[in-house]
Amino acid sequence: MSAPVSYAEAILQAFRYLLGNYPEVFAIGQGLWSPWYVGASMKDLDKEFGQARVIDTPISELATTGAAIGASLNGYRPIVIHPRMDFMVLATDQIVNQAAKWRHMLGGKSPAVTIRGIVNRGGEQGAQHSQALHAWYAHVPGLRVVMPATPEDARDLLIAATLCDDPVLYIDDRWLYDLSAEMPPPGPIDLTTQLPKVLRVGTDITLVAASYSVTLARKAAEVLAKKGVSAEVIDLRIVNPLDHGTTCASVKKTGRLLAIDGGWRTCGLAGEIIAGAVESLPPSAFRARPRRITLPDAPAPTSKLLEKVYYPNTERVVAAVEEMLAE
Amino acid sequence: MTESQRLGPLADPAQFTDALNIAGYAADDLKRLLRAMLTIRFAEEAVADLVETGEAVCPCHLGIGQEAIAVGVSSALRRTDRVYGNHRSHSHYLALGGELFAMYAEILGRKTGASQGMGGSMHLYAPEVGFSGSVPIVGATIPIAVGAGLAAKMDGKGDVAVTYFGDGACEEGVVHESLNMAAVYKLPVLFVCENNLYASHLDIGLRQPSDSTARFAKAHSIPYRVIDGNDVTAVIKAAGELVKAAREGGGPGFLEAVTFRWRGHVGPKEDIDVGVRRKPEILAAWRHRDPVRRLRDSMIEADLVTSVDVEKTCADIKCTVAKAVANARKADYPGTNALLDLVYAPRRHQ
Ligand SMILES: Cc1ncc(C[n+]2csc(CCOP(=O)(O)OP(=O)(O)O)c2C)c(N)n1
């Protein structure tokens, strides 16, 4: 085990591991030569590995992403960086129409491309600089979507995504960058064998989340423990293809399911988590109606008072659990 | 690459530092222009202060050093024209007469802000003066302005649409689609590229094979002018000609105004979030090519104002700005109902 490594440093470690061990890997995107842009998660990679393999780009999300897909079909394993998920929207044709479908529609090989979209919200950044669109992309068959919640996964899922033969969307959240943990040295990982993780064992309720929402679930579980409530916390890690088995096994035990997500409610991840459990378990398995905590169905505001009511927090998770227990 | 496709001396801060050619301008008009530019300068310096103290939290992109462009372009416009901005739009908004108070209230997230406190600095809106909206997705308002131009053409009243964007925006595909459509439908759209030679941390030489974006207009057969964007008279002349042609059915125009942003890409610092190759000497040289100083000095040289007059004007503007900031501080925040109430248009009455 190492000294504690932050989530941001863990991403940097993954890049160094990948660029250092796999000559076919390169990184491309906006801000890669900037000390001010993508933060500590890519610091000085251009100096260490050269600007031929760590490529800063014009403001051309669509062409950058398409070019990475093209290179991936021609022997390379590129990682495209979109410093904000909102900007990645401009690349959506290449991600959704091309990368996700290439293998299926041509009966051929997948583009082994990794696309990193960073969720960067709060701080009064507003409607076009705050979005968490994972549910949108997870809707698309052929596109694997991973959302690390812990420093270890920030590193390992980036490695797994890059070594995977399919296109993978890797989504990290800047609200997690300071989270730190000890971890073993990095190694190759097969994404296709990865499953959700039970991060905390409990008996009264199952809290299911991904990415930053896992932090909310864990904090809420601590608060609930002090109140004598035993919450089980599941970190999904991968939201497409979405595994329901871990959640169902947990709900069989607890009888209660609360899904927490930092995306919108309608057609969102939280609803999908609940649907998966409700479809697989008999009604008698539930001691309370499953519930979800999400963003309200509104664009992100800027004003700080509105931001406060907009984003889910620990108190809201705790309150929802208490209501479910009282049902 | 031929010389004509490069900016040459226009990109050299040691050039274009002399007095402006103000012959033929009425003194009052020049005073108005100077006042408008000073207002933008001091207003943005006040924004910088609000960011420094932490009172303003939303991302604020300052255009200090670029004031002549919006002031010059606006002089060719009328209230019924439709003007769109980008992430760096304080000058675009203020030059059209957008209220100072509403800008600060917006930046501080208050209900009486330009966008009801729902957008912050990157989302300004003042349709009453023709400012139809600014957003920070790079390139986003360019096709929207094309649509505004299409509507103006259908209206048949000679109005024009304007979109302000940076050299970096020209790297987005949508710019080229928009130029082509505006040209093929002969739409009354003025494309204003504020070429400040940087996009975030990268200077244009690291992003494009030429430093002149007007080559894209040329490629789409759109009339264009490439000018010193720190010379308000040059902007007025070029914008005037292109807008006149657009109003008369001549189709779109493209104005490339060469300038420089003094501060970082976002926020008030001069040494953080600037170009990775930018040196302090470059900024110092561009500070000397200051559009505000050049107009002021030219007017003083021509005996149209004294430096004492200018000092008085400055003091007066600073006082107005300070009042606007103070009033914005007192304004209320939006109610939490705004979060959901503003998502969809209200139901129509039967
Ligand atoms: C689609 C999109 N990509 C990236 C960004 C991040 N970004 C904001 S402004 C900017 C630079 C824009 O440069 P330019 O168009 O030259 O305008 P300037 O900032 O120089 O005024 C970038 C990369 C964004 N807001 N939107």
Coordinates of C-alpha atoms in Angstrom, one line a residue, chain B residues 30-31 33-35 37-39 42 292-301 303-318:
Chain B
L30 CA -15.8 61.3 -29.8
K31 CA -16.6 62.1 -26.3
L33 CA -17.1 57.0 -27.7
L34 CA -14.5 57.7 -25.1
R35 CA -17.0 57.6 -22.3
M37 CA -14.9 52.7 -23.6
L38 CA -14.0 54.1 -20.2
T39 CA -17.3 52.8 -18.8
F42 CA -13.9 50.7 -15.2
V292 CA -8.7 53.7 -24.6
R293 CA -5.4 55.6 -24.2
R294 CA -5.1 56.0 -27.9
L295 CA -8.5 57.6 -28.3
R296 CA -8.0 59.8 -25.2
D297 CA -4.5 61.0 -26.4
S298 CA -5.8 61.7 -29.9
M299 CA -8.6 63.8 -28.5
I300 CA -6.2 65.7 -26.2
E301 CA -3.8 66.2 -29.1
D303 CA -7.6 70.0 -28.4
L304 CA -11.0 68.4 -28.1
V305 CA -10.6 67.6 -24.4
T306 CA -8.1 68.4 -21.7
S307 CA -6.6 65.8 -19.5
V308 CA -8.5 67.5 -16.7
D309 CA -11.8 66.9 -18.5
V310 CA -10.9 63.3 -19.0
E311 CA -10.0 62.9 -15.3
K312 CA -13.4 64.4 -14.5
T313 CA -15.1 61.9 -16.8
C314 CA -13.2 59.1 -15.3
A315 CA -14.1 60.1 -11.7
D316 CA -17.8 60.4 -12.8
I317 CA -17.9 57.0 -14.4
K318 CA -16.1 55.4 -11.4

